[in-house]
Amino acid sequence: MERDRNICGLVFDMDGLLFDSERIVQRSWELAGTSLGYPHMGECIYHTLGMNLDGRNAYFRKHIGEDFPCREFAQHAREQFYQIVSREGLPVKPGALELLEYAKEKGYRIGIATSSRREYAWNNLKQAGIFSYFDGGVYGDMVSRAKPDPEIYLRACGCLDLPPRTCMALEDAPAGIRSAHCAGLLTVAVPDLVQPPEEIRPMIFRICSTLRDVIPLLEHMREVSV
């Protein structure tokens, strides 16, 4: 049974899970799109959560137009994002620090599997003071196939020297949930902007309201495995 798995590692997504960043991304897309003559670009985030840059660009070209200025849009959006963060900060999601501290104390291996670029991710993790909790990670610019492909989670487990079956994935987005499940991890959803659609709910071991709620789940699993 899934609940009887001996979990040795936790693999975290980042945006929308560790950081309350997706709403800032949505605002930055809206501002960037408006400046380029493409209003309502913020709505696109609901269809691209968990995708890397190539995946987002493919979505824009297919649903907005082949001539959509992907590079210019990305540059404008990046500038808007950092302007907002410089004014308001990048909030860490509730329970993130508590779960990381718990996992480190209990001896879990801790990894990250994010579609974001490594430089961007490292900057955010270091500024939040949580980079040192992670034993390894795989980033969007390190894989050839983006979520929902399982590549990123398979490689993240490899970084931790653990079989996927012994790892728990923590995800907020449907693409990430599919990726982790297909890689063989026990998948826990902590939804952010969107709730998991019905067709992927069988892929989810548990849905938690916050990362803090994962701690009693791990405690119960530890008791069962003894």
PDB file of C-alpha atoms in Angstrom:
ATOM      1  CA  MET A   1       0.000   0.000   0.000  1.00  0.00           C
ATOM      2  CA  GLU A   2       1.077   3.605  -0.697  1.00  0.00           C
ATOM      3  CA  ARG A   3       0.880   4.590   2.953  1.00  0.00           C
ATOM      4  CA  ASP A   4       3.321   1.796   3.849  1.00  0.00           C
ATOM      5  CA  ARG A   5       6.149   3.174   1.703  1.00  0.00           C
ATOM      6  CA  ASN A   6       9.400   3.815   3.513  1.00  0.00           C
ATOM      7  CA  ILE A   7       9.922   7.473   2.598  1.00  0.00           C
ATOM      8  CA  CYS A   8      13.560   8.592   2.808  1.00  0.00           C
ATOM      9  CA  GLY A   9      13.522  11.753   0.708  1.00  0.00           C
ATOM     10  CA  LEU A  10      11.359  14.791  -0.001  1.00  0.00           C
ATOM     11  CA  VAL A  11      11.481  16.516  -3.383  1.00  0.00           C
ATOM     12  CA  PHE A  12       9.997  20.005  -3.542  1.00  0.00           C
ATOM     13  CA  ASP A  13       8.699  22.052  -6.409  1.00  0.00           C
ATOM     14  CA  MET A  14       9.464  25.759  -5.880  1.00  0.00           C
ATOM     15  CA  ASP A  15       7.175  28.402  -7.403  1.00  0.00           C
ATOM     16  CA  GLY A  16       3.729  28.275  -5.860  1.00  0.00           C
ATOM     17  CA  LEU A  17       4.893  25.697  -3.326  1.00  0.00           C
ATOM     18  CA  LEU A  18       7.857  27.110  -1.405  1.00  0.00           C
ATOM     19  CA  PHE A  19       7.261  30.694  -2.534  1.00  0.00           C
ATOM     20  CA  ASP A  20       4.061  32.640  -3.079  1.00  0.00           C
ATOM     21  CA  SER A  21       5.487  33.673  -6.422  1.00  0.00           C
ATOM     22  CA  GLU A  22       2.842  32.619  -8.944  1.00  0.00           C
ATOM     23  CA  ARG A  23       0.625  35.603  -8.134  1.00  0.00           C
ATOM     24  CA  ILE A  24       3.580  37.919  -8.678  1.00  0.00           C
ATOM     25  CA  VAL A  25       4.348  36.174 -11.966  1.00  0.00           C
ATOM     26  CA  GLN A  26       0.715  36.642 -12.964  1.00  0.00           C
ATOM     27  CA  ARG A  27       0.910  40.373 -12.236  1.00  0.00           C
ATOM     28  CA  SER A  28       4.198  40.699 -14.117  1.00  0.00           C
ATOM     29  CA  TRP A  29       2.737  38.909 -17.155  1.00  0.00           C
ATOM     30  CA  GLU A  30      -0.282  41.192 -17.114  1.00  0.00           C
ATOM     31  CA  LEU A  31       1.913  44.294 -17.038  1.00  0.00           C
ATOM     32  CA  ALA A  32       4.335  42.987 -19.662  1.00  0.00           C
ATOM     33  CA  GLY A  33       1.551  41.889 -21.979  1.00  0.00           C
ATOM     34  CA  THR A  34      -0.251  45.211 -21.736  1.00  0.00           C
ATOM     35  CA  SER A  35       2.954  47.101 -22.543  1.00  0.00           C
ATOM     36  CA  LEU A  36       3.393  44.984 -25.701  1.00  0.00           C
ATOM     37  CA  GLY A  37      -0.228  45.209 -26.813  1.00  0.00           C
ATOM     38  CA  TYR A  38      -1.350  41.800 -25.521  1.00  0.00           C
ATOM     39  CA  PRO A  39      -3.886  42.399 -22.712  1.00  0.00           C
ATOM     40  CA  HIS A  40      -4.962  39.717 -20.225  1.00  0.00           C
ATOM     41  CA  MET A  41      -1.691  37.776 -20.439  1.00  0.00           C
ATOM     42  CA  GLY A  42      -2.004  37.089 -16.708  1.00  0.00           C
ATOM     43  CA  GLU A  43      -4.780  34.621 -17.488  1.00  0.00           C
ATOM     44  CA  CYS A  44      -2.298  32.410 -19.354  1.00  0.00           C
ATOM     45  CA  ILE A  45      -0.667  31.351 -16.106  1.00  0.00           C
ATOM     46  CA  TYR A  46      -3.566  29.003 -15.337  1.00  0.00           C
ATOM     47  CA  HIS A  47      -2.639  26.983 -18.435  1.00  0.00           C
ATOM     48  CA  THR A  48       1.150  27.043 -18.051  1.00  0.00           C
ATOM     49  CA  LEU A  49       1.757  26.274 -14.371  1.00  0.00           C
ATOM     50  CA  GLY A  50       4.748  23.984 -13.973  1.00  0.00           C
ATOM     51  CA  MET A  51       6.029  24.534 -17.513  1.00  0.00           C
ATOM     52  CA  ASN A  52       9.562  25.717 -18.234  1.00  0.00           C
ATOM     53  CA  LEU A  53      10.361  28.612 -20.582  1.00  0.00           C
ATOM     54  CA  ASP A  54      10.201  26.482 -23.731  1.00  0.00           C
ATOM     55  CA  GLY A  55       6.845  25.044 -22.718  1.00  0.00           C
ATOM     56  CA  ARG A  56       5.401  28.480 -22.015  1.00  0.00           C
ATOM     57  CA  ASN A  57       6.670  29.847 -25.313  1.00  0.00           C
ATOM     58  CA  ALA A  58       5.117  26.914 -27.182  1.00  0.00           C
ATOM     59  CA  TYR A  59       1.799  27.632 -25.449  1.00  0.00           C
ATOM     60  CA  PHE A  60       1.964  31.336 -26.369  1.00  0.00           C
ATOM     61  CA  ARG A  61       2.716  30.595 -30.022  1.00  0.00           C
ATOM     62  CA  LYS A  62      -0.092  28.050 -30.271  1.00  0.00           C
ATOM     63  CA  HIS A  63      -2.810  29.961 -28.438  1.00  0.00           C
ATOM     64  CA  ILE A  64      -1.890  33.602 -29.053  1.00  0.00           C
ATOM     65  CA  GLY A  65      -0.051  33.541 -32.367  1.00  0.00           C
ATOM     66  CA  GLU A  66       3.060  32.265 -34.103  1.00  0.00           C
ATOM     67  CA  ASP A  67       4.409  35.813 -34.160  1.00  0.00           C
ATOM     68  CA  PHE A  68       4.057  36.335 -30.397  1.00  0.00           C
ATOM     69  CA  PRO A  69       7.254  38.117 -29.208  1.00  0.00           C
ATOM     70  CA  CYS A  70       8.325  35.483 -26.681  1.00  0.00           C
ATOM     71  CA  ARG A  71      11.789  36.845 -25.975  1.00  0.00           C
ATOM     72  CA  GLU A  72      10.630  40.438 -25.585  1.00  0.00           C
ATOM     73  CA  PHE A  73       7.725  39.380 -23.410  1.00  0.00           C
ATOM     74  CA  ALA A  74       9.994  37.308 -21.159  1.00  0.00           C
ATOM     75  CA  GLN A  75      12.360  40.242 -20.716  1.00  0.00           C
ATOM     76  CA  HIS A  76       9.557  42.668 -19.866  1.00  0.00           C
ATOM     77  CA  ALA A  77       7.946  40.171 -17.498  1.00  0.00           C
ATOM     78  CA  ARG A  78      11.259  39.491 -15.761  1.00  0.00           C
ATOM     79  CA  GLU A  79      11.817  43.210 -15.200  1.00  0.00           C
ATOM     80  CA  GLN A  80       8.303  43.646 -13.822  1.00  0.00           C
ATOM     81  CA  PHE A  81       8.712  40.612 -11.554  1.00  0.00           C
ATOM     82  CA  TYR A  82      11.907  41.889  -9.974  1.00  0.00           C
ATOM     83  CA  GLN A  83      10.444  45.374  -9.563  1.00  0.00           C
ATOM     84  CA  ILE A  84       7.497  43.944  -7.643  1.00  0.00           C
ATOM     85  CA  VAL A  85       9.742  41.697  -5.533  1.00  0.00           C
ATOM     86  CA  SER A  86      12.095  44.593  -4.743  1.00  0.00           C
ATOM     87  CA  ARG A  87       9.116  46.597  -3.444  1.00  0.00           C
ATOM     88  CA  GLU A  88       7.125  43.852  -1.750  1.00  0.00           C
ATOM     89  CA  GLY A  89       9.488  40.909  -1.215  1.00  0.00           C
ATOM     90  CA  LEU A  90       8.963  37.276  -2.203  1.00  0.00           C
ATOM     91  CA  PRO A  91       6.869  35.598   0.506  1.00  0.00           C
ATOM     92  CA  VAL A  92       7.743  32.095   1.675  1.00  0.00           C
ATOM     93  CA  LYS A  93       4.656  29.904   1.789  1.00  0.00           C
ATOM     94  CA  PRO A  94       3.144  29.015   5.177  1.00  0.00           C
ATOM     95  CA  GLY A  95       4.734  25.954   6.749  1.00  0.00           C
ATOM     96  CA  ALA A  96       7.701  25.800   4.363  1.00  0.00           C
ATOM     97  CA  LEU A  97      10.366  26.518   6.964  1.00  0.00           C
ATOM     98  CA  GLU A  98       8.738  24.258   9.545  1.00  0.00           C
ATOM     99  CA  LEU A  99       8.619  21.331   7.106  1.00  0.00           C
ATOM    100  CA  LEU A 100      12.216  21.847   5.981  1.00  0.00           C
ATOM    101  CA  GLU A 101      13.407  21.966   9.588  1.00  0.00           C
ATOM    102  CA  TYR A 102      11.392  18.864  10.460  1.00  0.00           C
ATOM    103  CA  ALA A 103      12.728  16.964   7.440  1.00  0.00           C
ATOM    104  CA  LYS A 104      16.321  17.891   8.204  1.00  0.00           C
ATOM    105  CA  GLU A 105      15.941  16.951  11.871  1.00  0.00           C
ATOM    106  CA  LYS A 106      14.452  13.558  10.990  1.00  0.00           C
ATOM    107  CA  GLY A 107      17.190  12.757   8.493  1.00  0.00           C
ATOM    108  CA  TYR A 108      15.242  12.930   5.235  1.00  0.00           C
ATOM    109  CA  ARG A 109      17.206  13.715   2.088  1.00  0.00           C
ATOM    110  CA  ILE A 110      15.806  16.957   0.625  1.00  0.00           C
ATOM    111  CA  GLY A 111      15.764  17.846  -3.051  1.00  0.00           C
ATOM    112  CA  ILE A 112      14.217  20.357  -5.398  1.00  0.00           C
ATOM    113  CA  ALA A 113      12.693  19.851  -8.862  1.00  0.00           C
ATOM    114  CA  THR A 114      11.643  23.173 -10.355  1.00  0.00           C
ATOM    115  CA  SER A 115      10.951  24.301 -13.888  1.00  0.00           C
ATOM    116  CA  SER A 116      12.617  27.618 -13.071  1.00  0.00           C
ATOM    117  CA  ARG A 117      16.146  28.382 -14.193  1.00  0.00           C
ATOM    118  CA  ARG A 118      18.931  27.456 -11.767  1.00  0.00           C
ATOM    119  CA  GLU A 119      20.211  31.027 -11.311  1.00  0.00           C
ATOM    120  CA  TYR A 120      16.727  32.354 -10.551  1.00  0.00           C
ATOM    121  CA  ALA A 121      15.985  29.483  -8.172  1.00  0.00           C
ATOM    122  CA  TRP A 122      19.298  29.736  -6.316  1.00  0.00           C
ATOM    123  CA  ASN A 123      18.853  33.488  -5.831  1.00  0.00           C
ATOM    124  CA  ASN A 124      15.392  33.024  -4.347  1.00  0.00           C
ATOM    125  CA  LEU A 125      16.377  30.117  -2.105  1.00  0.00           C
ATOM    126  CA  LYS A 126      19.460  31.924  -0.817  1.00  0.00           C
ATOM    127  CA  GLN A 127      17.656  35.199  -0.179  1.00  0.00           C
ATOM    128  CA  ALA A 128      14.994  33.314   1.775  1.00  0.00           C
ATOM    129  CA  GLY A 129      17.693  31.580   3.840  1.00  0.00           C
ATOM    130  CA  ILE A 130      16.586  28.053   2.915  1.00  0.00           C
ATOM    131  CA  PHE A 131      19.129  27.051   0.250  1.00  0.00           C
ATOM    132  CA  SER A 132      21.237  25.101   2.748  1.00  0.00           C
ATOM    133  CA  TYR A 133      18.382  22.698   3.547  1.00  0.00           C
ATOM    134  CA  PHE A 134      18.635  21.086   0.101  1.00  0.00           C
ATOM    135  CA  ASP A 135      20.934  18.167  -0.617  1.00  0.00           C
ATOM    136  CA  GLY A 136      20.506  18.461  -4.381  1.00  0.00           C
ATOM    137  CA  GLY A 137      18.296  19.799  -7.098  1.00  0.00           C
ATOM    138  CA  VAL A 138      17.375  19.799 -10.758  1.00  0.00           C
ATOM    139  CA  TYR A 139      16.265  22.965 -12.531  1.00  0.00           C
ATOM    140  CA  GLY A 140      14.395  23.812 -15.706  1.00  0.00           C
ATOM    141  CA  ASP A 141      17.538  24.656 -17.659  1.00  0.00           C
ATOM    142  CA  MET A 142      19.079  21.282 -16.778  1.00  0.00           C
ATOM    143  CA  VAL A 143      16.493  19.027 -18.459  1.00  0.00           C
ATOM    144  CA  SER A 144      15.540  18.426 -22.064  1.00  0.00           C
ATOM    145  CA  ARG A 145      11.911  17.554 -21.339  1.00  0.00           C
ATOM    146  CA  ALA A 146       9.768  19.760 -19.102  1.00  0.00           C
ATOM    147  CA  LYS A 147       7.044  18.750 -16.666  1.00  0.00           C
ATOM    148  CA  PRO A 148       4.737  16.823 -17.048  1.00  0.00           C
ATOM    149  CA  ASP A 149       7.506  14.586 -18.384  1.00  0.00           C
ATOM    150  CA  PRO A 150       9.024  12.605 -15.462  1.00  0.00           C
ATOM    151  CA  GLU A 151      12.645  13.470 -16.369  1.00  0.00           C
ATOM    152  CA  ILE A 152      13.098  16.216 -13.774  1.00  0.00           C
ATOM    153  CA  TYR A 153      11.854  14.061 -10.880  1.00  0.00           C
ATOM    154  CA  LEU A 154      13.854  11.032 -11.950  1.00  0.00           C
ATOM    155  CA  ARG A 155      16.990  13.157 -12.046  1.00  0.00           C
ATOM    156  CA  ALA A 156      16.171  14.819  -8.719  1.00  0.00           C
ATOM    157  CA  CYS A 157      15.915  11.398  -7.050  1.00  0.00           C
ATOM    158  CA  GLY A 158      19.231  10.528  -8.665  1.00  0.00           C
ATOM    159  CA  CYS A 159      20.783  13.620  -7.090  1.00  0.00           C
ATOM    160  CA  LEU A 160      19.637  12.332  -3.710  1.00  0.00           C
ATOM    161  CA  ASP A 161      20.895   8.797  -4.438  1.00  0.00           C
ATOM    162  CA  LEU A 162      17.435   7.458  -3.714  1.00  0.00           C
ATOM    163  CA  PRO A 163      15.004   5.305  -5.727  1.00  0.00           C
ATOM    164  CA  PRO A 164      11.871   7.278  -6.704  1.00  0.00           C
ATOM    165  CA  ARG A 165       9.676   4.881  -4.728  1.00  0.00           C
ATOM    166  CA  THR A 166      11.345   6.039  -1.508  1.00  0.00           C
ATOM    167  CA  CYS A 167      10.709   9.740  -2.218  1.00  0.00           C
ATOM    168  CA  MET A 168       7.720  11.999  -1.652  1.00  0.00           C
ATOM    169  CA  ALA A 169       7.063  14.783  -4.149  1.00  0.00           C
ATOM    170  CA  LEU A 170       5.464  18.026  -2.990  1.00  0.00           C
ATOM    171  CA  GLU A 171       3.698  19.849  -5.807  1.00  0.00           C
ATOM    172  CA  ASP A 172       1.091  22.542  -6.387  1.00  0.00           C
ATOM    173  CA  ALA A 173       0.495  22.355 -10.157  1.00  0.00           C
ATOM    174  CA  PRO A 174      -1.120  19.671 -12.349  1.00  0.00           C
ATOM    175  CA  ALA A 175       1.914  19.377 -14.645  1.00  0.00           C
ATOM    176  CA  GLY A 176       4.185  18.773 -11.659  1.00  0.00           C
ATOM    177  CA  ILE A 177       1.809  16.228 -10.155  1.00  0.00           C
ATOM    178  CA  ARG A 178       1.800  14.269 -13.413  1.00  0.00           C
ATOM    179  CA  SER A 179       5.597  14.473 -13.624  1.00  0.00           C
ATOM    180  CA  ALA A 180       6.184  13.195 -10.093  1.00  0.00           C
ATOM    181  CA  HIS A 181       3.588  10.431 -10.319  1.00  0.00           C
ATOM    182  CA  CYS A 182       4.941   9.165 -13.643  1.00  0.00           C
ATOM    183  CA  ALA A 183       8.437   9.119 -12.125  1.00  0.00           C
ATOM    184  CA  GLY A 184       7.183   6.825  -9.361  1.00  0.00           C
ATOM    185  CA  LEU A 185       7.241   9.202  -6.390  1.00  0.00           C
ATOM    186  CA  LEU A 186       4.533   9.336  -3.750  1.00  0.00           C
ATOM    187  CA  THR A 187       2.864  12.604  -4.676  1.00  0.00           C
ATOM    188  CA  VAL A 188       1.363  15.101  -2.246  1.00  0.00           C
ATOM    189  CA  ALA A 189      -0.439  18.153  -3.610  1.00  0.00           C
ATOM    190  CA  VAL A 190      -0.458  21.536  -1.873  1.00  0.00           C
ATOM    191  CA  PRO A 191      -2.589  23.558  -4.323  1.00  0.00           C
ATOM    192  CA  ASP A 192      -1.927  27.226  -4.989  1.00  0.00           C
ATOM    193  CA  LEU A 193      -3.633  29.000  -7.906  1.00  0.00           C
ATOM    194  CA  VAL A 194      -5.540  25.953  -9.149  1.00  0.00           C
ATOM    195  CA  GLN A 195      -7.044  22.862  -7.581  1.00  0.00           C
ATOM    196  CA  PRO A 196      -6.061  19.490  -9.083  1.00  0.00           C
ATOM    197  CA  PRO A 197      -8.536  18.515 -11.820  1.00  0.00           C
ATOM    198  CA  GLU A 198     -10.501  15.327 -11.346  1.00  0.00           C
ATOM    199  CA  GLU A 199      -8.533  13.361 -13.939  1.00  0.00           C
ATOM    200  CA  ILE A 200      -5.279  13.598 -11.973  1.00  0.00           C
ATOM    201  CA  ARG A 201      -6.654  13.081  -8.470  1.00  0.00           C
ATOM    202  CA  PRO A 202      -5.946   9.328  -8.619  1.00  0.00           C
ATOM    203  CA  MET A 203      -2.258  10.296  -8.996  1.00  0.00           C
ATOM    204  CA  ILE A 204      -2.280  12.135  -5.664  1.00  0.00           C
ATOM    205  CA  PHE A 205      -1.629  10.376  -2.375  1.00  0.00           C
ATOM    206  CA  ARG A 206      -2.875  13.273  -0.251  1.00  0.00           C
ATOM    207  CA  ILE A 207      -3.985  16.894  -0.721  1.00  0.00           C
ATOM    208  CA  CYS A 208      -2.768  19.266   2.007  1.00  0.00           C
ATOM    209  CA  SER A 209      -3.802  22.854   2.628  1.00  0.00           C
ATOM    210  CA  THR A 210      -0.290  23.984   3.592  1.00  0.00           C
ATOM    211  CA  LEU A 211       3.192  22.520   3.796  1.00  0.00           C
ATOM    212  CA  ARG A 212       2.788  22.502   7.558  1.00  0.00           C
ATOM    213  CA  ASP A 213       0.111  19.827   7.148  1.00  0.00           C
ATOM    214  CA  VAL A 214       2.679  17.473   5.587  1.00  0.00           C
ATOM    215  CA  ILE A 215       4.435  17.062   8.945  1.00  0.00           C
ATOM    216  CA  PRO A 216       1.686  15.010  10.659  1.00  0.00           C
ATOM    217  CA  LEU A 217       1.339  12.974   7.466  1.00  0.00           C
ATOM    218  CA  LEU A 218       5.033  12.068   7.610  1.00  0.00           C
ATOM    219  CA  GLU A 219       4.769  11.371  11.327  1.00  0.00           C
ATOM    220  CA  HIS A 220       1.921   8.933  10.712  1.00  0.00           C
ATOM    221  CA  MET A 221       3.816   7.213   7.922  1.00  0.00           C
ATOM    222  CA  ARG A 222       6.865   6.864  10.171  1.00  0.00           C
ATOM    223  CA  GLU A 223       4.709   5.214  12.846  1.00  0.00           C
ATOM    224  CA  VAL A 224       3.157   2.803  10.344  1.00  0.00           C
ATOM    225  CA  SER A 225       6.563   1.791   8.954  1.00  0.00           C
ATOM    226  CA  VAL A 226       8.023   0.969  12.381  1.00  0.00           C
TER     227      VAL A 226
END
